[in-house]
Amino acid sequence: NYYYKQFGNLKIKNNVSLPNGIPRSTIIYGDNEELVERYLYNDGGRIINITEREQVRVRLIAYQLYKKYCAIGSEWEINISYETRGRLTAKLHNFNEWMSAKKKSIQMWELAQLFEDSKHEMYRLLRHSFARFKRNDEFEKIRTYYTKKIEAQLKAEEEKKANQQPKGDPEAYRPLEDQPSNQVERVHGNKISVDGNDVEEELVDGMDIVL
C-alpha cells in the first residue's frame, strides 16, 4: 500500500487488505539492517539517502520471498505458471548478482510490482476454492457465528456509549448563556435587593461592589 500511494505507475491487480492481529512476516518486518549495510557498498563513508537504503532492503526481501515461495523445490512452493516462475528465476536465482551494485538502477515501483503476477495467479486459484467452500454447510456455520459475534460487539459498543451520557435533569446541563440572569431591583445603603431578597454586601472605600 505504501508504494501504491507513492508511485502512480504501479499496476496492482488485486489489492488485498489483511486483518489486524494476524502474524507478521519475519521476512518483511524482521531486522535485516546488518545485511542492508553490507550491500549498500558504502566503503567510502558517503551519506546514504533513505530511498537508496530502502531499495537495498526491498531487494533483500524480494530474494528471501523468492527462495521461500517461488523457487523450484522451495519449502512453501506456490502454484504459479511456468512463465511466471521463469521470469522470477531469471531475475532472482543468483543472490550475489541480484544484490550487486549494478542492480541499484532498479526502480522502487519495479520492485513493488515484482510478485504481482504471482499474486494474481494465486488470487484466481483461491477465488475458485472459496466459491466451492461457500457451497459447504461449514461455511454457513462460520458465517452465522461471526455475524452473531459482530452484532454482540456492536451492541456492547452502543451500551457503552449510552452509559457514558450524563445522567440527571437535562436542564442542569444547559449552557450558562441560556439561563436567565437575576435582575437587581434596588440598592439601598449596604444592602442589595435581588429578586426581593436582601443580600448584605461589604463597602469598599464607601462604594458598593455588585458582582
XYZ file of N, CA and C in Angstrom:
633
model
N 0.820 -1.212 0.000
C 0.000 0.000 0.000
C 0.852 1.259 0.000
N 2.003 1.212 0.691
C 2.895 2.377 0.739
C 3.346 2.741 -0.667
N 3.806 1.749 -1.436
C 4.302 2.032 -2.775
C 3.164 2.353 -3.736
N 2.004 1.795 -3.466
C 0.839 2.090 -4.309
C 0.501 3.576 -4.238
N 0.674 4.173 -3.039
C 0.399 5.593 -2.863
C 1.524 6.451 -3.429
N 2.763 5.945 -3.381
C 3.914 6.739 -3.778
C 4.112 6.807 -5.291
N 3.788 5.713 -6.000
C 4.095 5.645 -7.425
C 2.817 5.412 -8.225
N 2.493 6.371 -9.078
C 1.256 6.295 -9.847
C 1.275 5.242 -10.940
N 2.478 4.776 -11.371
C 2.537 3.801 -12.459
C 2.501 2.360 -11.970
N 2.240 2.145 -10.702
C 2.040 0.781 -10.213
C 0.716 0.224 -10.747
N 0.729 -1.043 -11.080
C -0.481 -1.704 -11.575
C -0.810 -2.871 -10.644
N -1.576 -2.580 -9.610
C -1.963 -3.586 -8.633
C -3.264 -4.230 -9.091
N -3.212 -5.523 -9.375
C -4.401 -6.206 -9.895
C -5.377 -6.576 -8.784
N -4.849 -7.025 -7.657
C -5.707 -7.431 -6.549
C -5.111 -6.884 -5.258
N -5.667 -5.789 -4.794
C -5.190 -5.163 -3.565
C -5.872 -5.836 -2.378
N -5.150 -6.698 -1.678
C -5.712 -7.490 -0.582
C -5.380 -6.815 0.741
N -6.404 -6.514 1.527
C -6.214 -5.921 2.851
C -6.238 -7.028 3.901
N -5.175 -7.130 4.669
C -5.075 -8.168 5.695
C -5.625 -7.649 7.013
N -6.347 -8.474 7.755
C -6.929 -8.014 9.035
C -5.868 -7.797 10.093
N -6.205 -6.976 11.075
C -5.298 -6.741 12.191
C -5.192 -7.996 13.053
N -4.038 -8.180 13.650
C -3.872 -9.290 14.582
C -3.246 -10.535 13.995
N -3.120 -10.626 12.657
C -2.502 -11.819 12.085
C -0.982 -11.735 12.268
N -0.289 -12.871 12.328
C 1.177 -12.847 12.491
C 1.854 -12.103 11.339
N 2.886 -11.357 11.645
C 3.623 -10.605 10.635
C 4.797 -11.421 10.112
N 5.068 -11.269 8.832
C 6.162 -11.987 8.188
C 7.505 -11.498 8.723
N 8.343 -12.436 9.177
C 9.685 -12.058 9.628
C 10.563 -11.650 8.450
N 10.225 -12.117 7.252
C 10.988 -11.711 6.067
C 10.802 -10.214 5.804
N 9.577 -9.751 5.923
C 9.273 -8.352 5.614
C 9.540 -7.437 6.803
N 9.157 -7.870 7.996
C 9.242 -6.998 9.163
C 10.431 -7.314 10.076
N 11.221 -8.318 9.715
C 12.357 -8.679 10.549
C 13.497 -7.670 10.455
N 14.455 -7.816 11.347
C 15.606 -6.908 11.391
C 16.700 -7.419 10.454
N 16.929 -6.712 9.358
C 17.984 -7.091 8.414
C 18.934 -5.924 8.137
N 19.073 -5.044 9.128
C 19.895 -3.851 8.935
C 21.357 -4.194 8.667
N 21.839 -5.286 9.249
C 23.233 -5.669 9.036
C 23.486 -6.000 7.567
N 22.555 -6.737 6.961
C 22.697 -7.066 5.542
C 22.519 -5.822 4.676
N 21.619 -4.947 5.072
C 21.419 -3.710 4.313
C 22.710 -2.915 4.278
N 23.370 -2.790 5.412
C 24.629 -2.047 5.476
C 25.688 -2.689 4.583
N 25.717 -4.006 4.562
C 26.732 -4.706 3.767
C 26.539 -4.448 2.279
N 25.298 -4.490 1.825
C 25.048 -4.386 0.385
C 24.770 -2.955 -0.091
N 24.978 -1.994 0.793
C 24.963 -0.605 0.352
C 26.272 -0.240 -0.343
N 27.302 -1.078 -0.139
C 28.634 -0.844 -0.737
C 29.097 0.586 -0.462
N 29.087 0.907 0.830
C 29.422 2.273 1.224
C 30.791 2.321 1.905
N 31.800 1.795 1.234
C 33.139 1.777 1.822
C 33.708 3.186 1.969
N 33.255 4.106 1.140
C 33.781 5.469 1.189
C 33.183 6.324 2.285
N 32.169 5.812 2.979
C 31.555 6.559 4.066
C 30.681 7.711 3.628
N 30.139 7.646 2.394
C 29.284 8.732 1.921
C 27.924 8.680 2.611
N 27.204 9.778 2.519
C 25.869 9.842 3.119
C 24.880 9.083 2.244
N 24.152 8.155 2.847
C 23.179 7.326 2.116
C 21.782 7.906 2.321
N 21.079 8.172 1.228
C 19.718 8.687 1.374
C 18.737 7.544 1.660
N 17.561 7.924 2.117
C 16.565 6.935 2.548
C 16.128 6.042 1.394
N 15.958 6.613 0.205
C 15.492 5.842 -0.949
C 16.483 4.749 -1.315
N 17.763 5.060 -1.290
C 18.786 4.062 -1.638
C 18.824 2.936 -0.612
N 18.729 3.288 0.661
C 18.709 2.268 1.713
C 17.480 1.373 1.580
N 16.336 1.989 1.312
C 15.096 1.220 1.169
C 15.150 0.310 -0.043
N 15.783 0.747 -1.109
C 15.902 -0.071 -2.310
C 16.688 -1.349 -2.029
N 17.759 -1.232 -1.261
C 18.554 -2.407 -0.890
C 17.736 -3.332 0.014
N 17.033 -2.752 0.952
C 16.216 -3.562 1.863
C 15.144 -4.338 1.104
N 14.500 -3.694 0.132
C 13.445 -4.360 -0.637
C 14.026 -5.458 -1.533
N 15.215 -5.253 -2.061
C 15.858 -6.315 -2.856
C 16.146 -7.542 -1.992
N 16.570 -7.323 -0.749
C 16.790 -8.450 0.175
C 15.488 -9.189 0.459
N 14.440 -8.437 0.702
C 13.132 -9.046 0.966
C 12.664 -9.848 -0.240
N 12.815 -9.276 -1.440
C 12.367 -9.954 -2.664
C 13.075 -11.289 -2.836
N 14.371 -11.316 -2.599
C 15.113 -12.577 -2.759
C 14.644 -13.616 -1.741
N 14.450 -13.208 -0.493
C 14.001 -14.145 0.532
C 12.611 -14.698 0.224
N 11.714 -13.844 -0.270
C 10.386 -14.316 -0.665
C 10.466 -15.306 -1.819
N 11.333 -15.014 -2.779
C 11.508 -15.920 -3.921
C 12.005 -17.279 -3.451
N 13.019 -17.294 -2.592
C 13.598 -18.563 -2.130
C 12.593 -19.388 -1.334
N 11.720 -18.741 -0.590
C 10.780 -19.481 0.262
C 9.534 -19.932 -0.484
N 9.064 -19.134 -1.470
C 7.768 -19.422 -2.075
C 7.788 -19.701 -3.574
N 8.775 -19.208 -4.285
C 8.697 -19.259 -5.742
C 9.745 -20.147 -6.411
N 10.873 -20.336 -5.764
C 11.924 -21.165 -6.365
C 11.456 -22.609 -6.472
N 11.887 -23.300 -7.512
C 11.518 -24.705 -7.691
C 12.044 -25.524 -6.517
N 11.151 -26.292 -5.881
C 11.544 -27.119 -4.743
C 11.635 -26.360 -3.437
N 11.156 -25.115 -3.395
C 11.218 -24.318 -2.160
C 10.280 -24.882 -1.097
N 10.494 -24.456 0.140
C 9.760 -25.009 1.285
C 8.249 -24.841 1.140
N 7.811 -23.673 0.703
C 6.384 -23.386 0.569
C 6.079 -22.998 -0.881
N 6.491 -23.830 -1.805
C 6.367 -23.519 -3.240
C 4.903 -23.298 -3.622
N 4.628 -22.141 -4.208
C 3.262 -21.807 -4.612
C 2.994 -22.302 -6.030
N 1.715 -22.428 -6.342
C 1.289 -22.957 -7.629
C 1.110 -21.808 -8.628
N 2.185 -21.499 -9.353
C 2.126 -20.444 -10.374
C 2.568 -21.031 -11.706
N 2.323 -20.294 -12.767
C 2.605 -20.800 -14.108
C 4.110 -20.898 -14.366
N 4.451 -21.699 -15.352
C 5.850 -21.876 -15.752
C 6.466 -20.550 -16.189
N 5.716 -19.764 -16.939
C 6.215 -18.487 -17.433
C 6.498 -17.510 -16.287
N 5.571 -17.420 -15.333
C 5.747 -16.505 -14.204
C 6.935 -16.906 -13.343
N 7.047 -18.218 -13.074
C 8.169 -18.691 -12.276
C 9.492 -18.468 -13.013
N 9.456 -18.640 -14.319
C 10.670 -18.459 -15.113
C 11.168 -17.020 -15.080
N 10.244 -16.062 -15.147
C 10.641 -14.651 -15.093
C 11.275 -14.308 -13.747
N 10.701 -14.836 -12.667
C 11.266 -14.584 -11.347
C 12.630 -15.253 -11.189
N 12.742 -16.471 -11.693
C 14.006 -17.198 -11.570
C 15.121 -16.478 -12.328
N 14.805 -15.966 -13.503
C 15.824 -15.273 -14.298
C 16.381 -14.057 -13.558
N 15.558 -13.421 -12.761
C 15.997 -12.217 -12.043
C 16.636 -12.538 -10.696
N 16.109 -13.547 -9.998
C 16.438 -13.705 -8.587
C 17.237 -14.967 -8.232
N 17.531 -15.823 -9.182
C 18.145 -17.099 -8.809
C 19.555 -16.939 -8.256
N 20.273 -15.902 -8.684
C 21.646 -15.685 -8.232
C 21.664 -14.527 -7.228
N 21.864 -14.865 -5.969
C 21.790 -13.852 -4.914
C 22.845 -12.769 -5.079
N 24.085 -13.153 -5.319
C 25.166 -12.168 -5.419
C 24.944 -11.197 -6.576
N 24.454 -11.737 -7.681
C 24.189 -10.865 -8.828
C 23.014 -9.926 -8.531
N 21.973 -10.465 -7.894
C 20.795 -9.667 -7.579
C 21.122 -8.538 -6.599
N 22.045 -8.785 -5.679
C 22.393 -7.797 -4.676
C 23.620 -6.959 -5.061
N 24.129 -7.135 -6.259
C 25.309 -6.386 -6.677
C 24.966 -4.915 -6.885
N 26.035 -4.105 -6.913
C 25.842 -2.660 -7.083
C 25.223 -2.329 -8.435
N 25.340 -3.222 -9.402
C 24.773 -2.978 -10.732
C 23.247 -2.900 -10.700
N 22.633 -3.479 -9.663
C 21.166 -3.502 -9.560
C 20.599 -2.256 -8.879
N 21.454 -1.285 -8.576
C 20.970 -0.071 -7.933
C 20.036 0.729 -8.835
N 20.093 0.458 -10.135
C 19.268 1.218 -11.074
C 17.813 0.745 -11.109
N 17.520 -0.387 -10.464
C 16.143 -0.888 -10.443
C 15.262 0.104 -9.689
N 14.153 0.486 -10.293
C 13.237 1.446 -9.682
C 12.408 0.778 -8.580
N 12.031 1.569 -7.593
C 11.250 1.033 -6.479
C 9.900 0.489 -6.932
N 9.268 1.139 -7.901
C 7.965 0.649 -8.352
C 8.114 -0.708 -9.047
N 9.265 -0.964 -9.682
C 9.505 -2.274 -10.289
C 9.612 -3.356 -9.225
N 10.298 -3.036 -8.128
C 10.430 -3.996 -7.032
C 9.080 -4.253 -6.365
N 8.306 -3.185 -6.181
C 6.995 -3.334 -5.550
C 6.057 -4.194 -6.388
N 6.292 -4.245 -7.691
C 5.417 -4.991 -8.597
C 6.008 -6.335 -9.003
N 7.115 -6.704 -8.407
C 7.849 -7.904 -8.819
C 7.012 -9.175 -8.723
N 6.217 -9.292 -7.669
C 5.437 -10.519 -7.440
C 3.955 -10.339 -7.803
N 3.650 -9.315 -8.558
C 2.247 -9.025 -8.846
C 1.586 -10.131 -9.674
N 2.294 -10.667 -10.664
C 1.726 -11.761 -11.471
C 1.493 -13.001 -10.614
N 2.422 -13.282 -9.705
C 2.264 -14.432 -8.803
C 1.055 -14.238 -7.901
N 0.905 -13.042 -7.363
C -0.248 -12.741 -6.517
C -1.552 -12.928 -7.278
N -1.585 -12.458 -8.514
C -2.818 -12.539 -9.304
C -3.196 -13.989 -9.583
N -2.219 -14.814 -9.906
C -2.500 -16.225 -10.190
C -2.972 -16.952 -8.928
N -2.359 -16.646 -7.783
C -2.784 -17.264 -6.528
C -4.184 -16.793 -6.136
N -4.475 -15.540 -6.402
C -5.802 -14.995 -6.096
C -6.881 -15.725 -6.899
N -6.608 -15.977 -8.163
C -7.578 -16.684 -9.011
C -7.827 -18.088 -8.488
N -6.760 -18.781 -8.070
C -6.919 -20.134 -7.530
C -7.720 -20.120 -6.231
N -7.425 -19.164 -5.366
C -8.126 -19.072 -4.098
C -9.591 -18.696 -4.305
N -9.858 -17.879 -5.314
C -11.235 -17.480 -5.581
C -12.094 -18.687 -5.945
N -11.566 -19.582 -6.767
C -12.316 -20.797 -7.135
C -12.504 -21.708 -5.921
N -11.467 -21.831 -5.107
C -11.574 -22.665 -3.908
C -12.606 -22.084 -2.944
N -12.616 -20.760 -2.825
C -13.563 -20.118 -1.922
C -14.997 -20.283 -2.418
N -15.173 -20.241 -3.730
C -16.515 -20.430 -4.292
C -17.040 -21.829 -3.956
N -16.169 -22.824 -4.000
C -16.583 -24.190 -3.633
C -16.891 -24.271 -2.136
N -16.083 -23.604 -1.337
C -16.274 -23.643 0.112
C -17.600 -23.003 0.511
N -18.026 -21.959 -0.210
C -19.278 -21.284 0.112
C -20.488 -22.201 -0.051
N -20.343 -23.240 -0.861
C -21.438 -24.194 -1.048
C -21.459 -25.274 0.033
N -20.481 -25.216 0.944
C -20.378 -26.196 2.018
C -21.165 -25.741 3.235
N -21.734 -26.691 3.976
C -22.504 -26.343 5.180
C -21.633 -25.664 6.230
N -20.357 -26.008 6.268
C -19.470 -25.408 7.266
C -19.347 -23.892 7.074
N -19.428 -23.454 5.835
C -19.325 -22.016 5.572
C -20.483 -21.270 6.219
N -21.699 -21.824 6.145
C -22.869 -21.176 6.737
C -22.738 -21.112 8.257
N -22.156 -22.156 8.853
C -21.948 -22.145 10.305
C -20.970 -21.044 10.703
N -19.897 -20.917 9.930
C -18.893 -19.885 10.227
C -19.488 -18.497 10.051
N -20.247 -18.310 8.977
C -20.849 -17.002 8.732
C -21.833 -16.632 9.836
N -22.651 -17.601 10.275
C -23.611 -17.353 11.353
C -22.890 -16.994 12.641
N -21.808 -17.725 12.935
C -21.053 -17.474 14.164
C -20.491 -16.057 14.187
N -19.847 -15.654 13.094
C -19.220 -14.334 13.069
C -20.245 -13.210 12.952
N -21.388 -13.492 12.328
C -22.449 -12.476 12.280
C -22.952 -12.166 13.679
N -23.185 -13.214 14.475
C -23.638 -13.017 15.853
C -22.562 -12.328 16.691
N -21.317 -12.686 16.445
C -20.218 -12.080 17.197
C -20.116 -10.583 16.914
N -20.236 -10.218 15.657
C -20.174 -8.802 15.282
C -21.364 -8.043 15.851
N -22.556 -8.646 15.798
C -23.744 -7.993 16.347
C -23.588 -7.760 17.849
N -23.007 -8.746 18.559
C -22.786 -8.595 20.002
C -21.786 -7.473 20.294
N -20.755 -7.369 19.473
C -19.768 -6.306 19.659
C -20.387 -4.932 19.433
N -21.202 -4.821 18.391
C -21.864 -3.543 18.109
C -22.824 -3.152 19.231
N -23.547 -4.140 19.755
C -24.475 -3.872 20.845
C -23.728 -3.417 22.091
N -22.586 -4.076 22.379
C -21.781 -3.696 23.550
C -21.248 -2.279 23.416
N -20.846 -1.910 22.202
C -20.340 -0.555 21.974
C -21.451 0.487 22.157
N -22.656 0.171 21.677
C -23.778 1.093 21.830
C -24.141 1.276 23.310
N -24.117 0.174 24.079
C -24.416 0.263 25.507
C -23.348 1.067 26.237
N -22.097 0.900 25.832
C -21.001 1.655 26.450
C -21.162 3.150 26.202
N -21.532 3.505 24.976
C -21.743 4.919 24.656
C -22.918 5.483 25.450
N -23.979 4.673 25.582
C -25.154 5.128 26.312
C -24.829 5.368 27.785
N -23.984 4.526 28.366
C -23.606 4.670 29.771
C -22.702 5.869 30.006
N -22.066 6.350 28.962
C -21.182 7.496 29.090
C -21.926 8.827 29.010
N -23.223 8.786 28.661
C -24.007 10.007 28.582
C -24.286 10.550 29.975
N -24.291 11.886 30.205
C -24.566 12.456 31.534
C -25.992 12.145 31.979
N -26.132 11.831 33.294
C -27.439 11.488 33.841
C -27.986 12.652 34.671
N -29.288 12.622 34.946
C -29.915 13.666 35.756
C -30.811 14.562 34.933
N -31.114 15.715 35.522
C -32.004 16.672 34.875
C -31.314 17.305 33.671
N -31.859 17.132 32.474
C -31.235 17.735 31.288
C -31.099 19.242 31.406
N -32.033 19.890 32.197
C -31.968 21.332 32.332
C -30.712 21.783 33.058
N -30.138 20.859 33.872
C -28.945 21.228 34.639
C -27.725 21.381 33.754
N -27.797 20.861 32.523
C -26.659 20.900 31.618
C -26.823 21.952 30.530
N -27.793 22.852 30.716
C -27.945 23.915 29.735
C -26.761 24.855 29.798
N -26.299 25.384 28.677
C -25.218 26.376 28.704
C -25.592 27.558 29.565
N -24.610 28.146 30.223
C -24.867 29.259 31.122
C -25.521 30.431 30.406
N -25.139 30.638 29.123
C -25.687 31.786 28.429
C -27.181 31.660 28.173
N -27.705 30.423 28.264
C -29.126 30.230 28.028
C -29.951 30.467 29.284
N -29.303 30.526 30.462
C -30.039 30.681 31.700
C -30.298 32.165 31.963
N -31.520 32.514 32.411
C -31.844 33.928 32.653
C -31.029 34.487 33.810
N -30.523 35.693 33.657
C -29.744 36.331 34.709
C -30.674 37.004 35.707
N -30.266 37.031 36.999
C -31.070 37.692 38.037
C -31.046 39.209 37.846
N -32.148 39.819 38.143
C -32.254 41.258 37.980
C -32.058 41.949 39.343
N -31.222 42.982 39.387
C -31.048 43.775 40.604
C -32.159 44.818 40.644
N -33.023 44.743 41.651
C -34.172 45.631 41.712
C -33.813 46.983 42.338
N -33.114 46.995 43.500
C -32.833 48.275 44.131
C -31.598 48.152 45.001
N -30.939 49.240 45.185
C -29.764 49.301 46.041
C -30.025 50.349 47.097
N -29.872 49.991 48.391
C -30.072 50.980 49.429
C -29.097 50.682 50.566
N -28.332 51.697 50.911
C -27.341 51.541 51.971
C -26.286 50.546 51.578
N -26.058 49.567 52.428
C -25.109 48.495 52.094
C -25.828 47.184 51.837
N -27.126 47.298 51.401
C -27.902 46.111 51.067
C -28.323 46.161 49.610
N -28.324 45.021 48.979
C -28.797 44.910 47.600
C -29.968 43.954 47.597
N -31.073 44.371 47.006
C -32.240 43.505 46.917
C -32.229 42.816 45.560
N -32.061 41.492 45.565
C -32.038 40.706 44.334
C -33.281 39.834 44.295
N -34.150 40.128 43.344
C -35.414 39.393 43.231
C -36.161 39.368 44.560
N -36.115 40.496 45.284
C -36.875 40.590 46.521
C -36.140 40.102 47.743
N -34.926 39.575 47.624
C -34.153 39.082 48.750
C -33.026 40.053 49.059
N -32.902 40.437 50.327
C -31.834 41.342 50.723
C -30.553 40.574 50.952
N -29.458 41.035 50.323
C -28.159 40.399 50.463
C -27.187 41.427 50.990
N -26.475 41.094 52.086
C -25.511 42.014 52.655
C -24.284 42.085 51.761
N -23.791 43.289 51.499
C -22.572 43.480 50.720
C -21.618 44.365 51.513
N -20.354 44.106 51.436
C -19.365 44.923 52.118
C -19.138 46.201 51.334
N -18.785 47.271 52.067
C -18.479 48.542 51.442
C -16.976 48.675 51.298
N -16.517 48.997 50.129
C -15.109 49.211 49.873
C -14.939 50.647 49.460
N -14.181 51.416 50.273
C -13.991 52.842 50.004
C -15.317 53.571 49.827
N -16.302 53.152 50.623
C -17.567 53.838 50.599
C -18.436 53.522 49.398
N -18.043 52.497 48.564
C -18.805 52.186 47.351
C -19.282 50.731 47.417
N -20.461 50.498 46.888
C -20.969 49.127 46.804
C -20.384 48.421 45.600
N -19.865 47.206 45.777
C -19.381 46.377 44.673
C -20.436 45.336 44.371
N -21.030 45.380 43.217
C -22.060 44.424 42.838
C -21.473 43.484 41.810
N -21.405 42.164 42.092
C -20.868 41.165 41.167
C -22.007 40.448 40.487
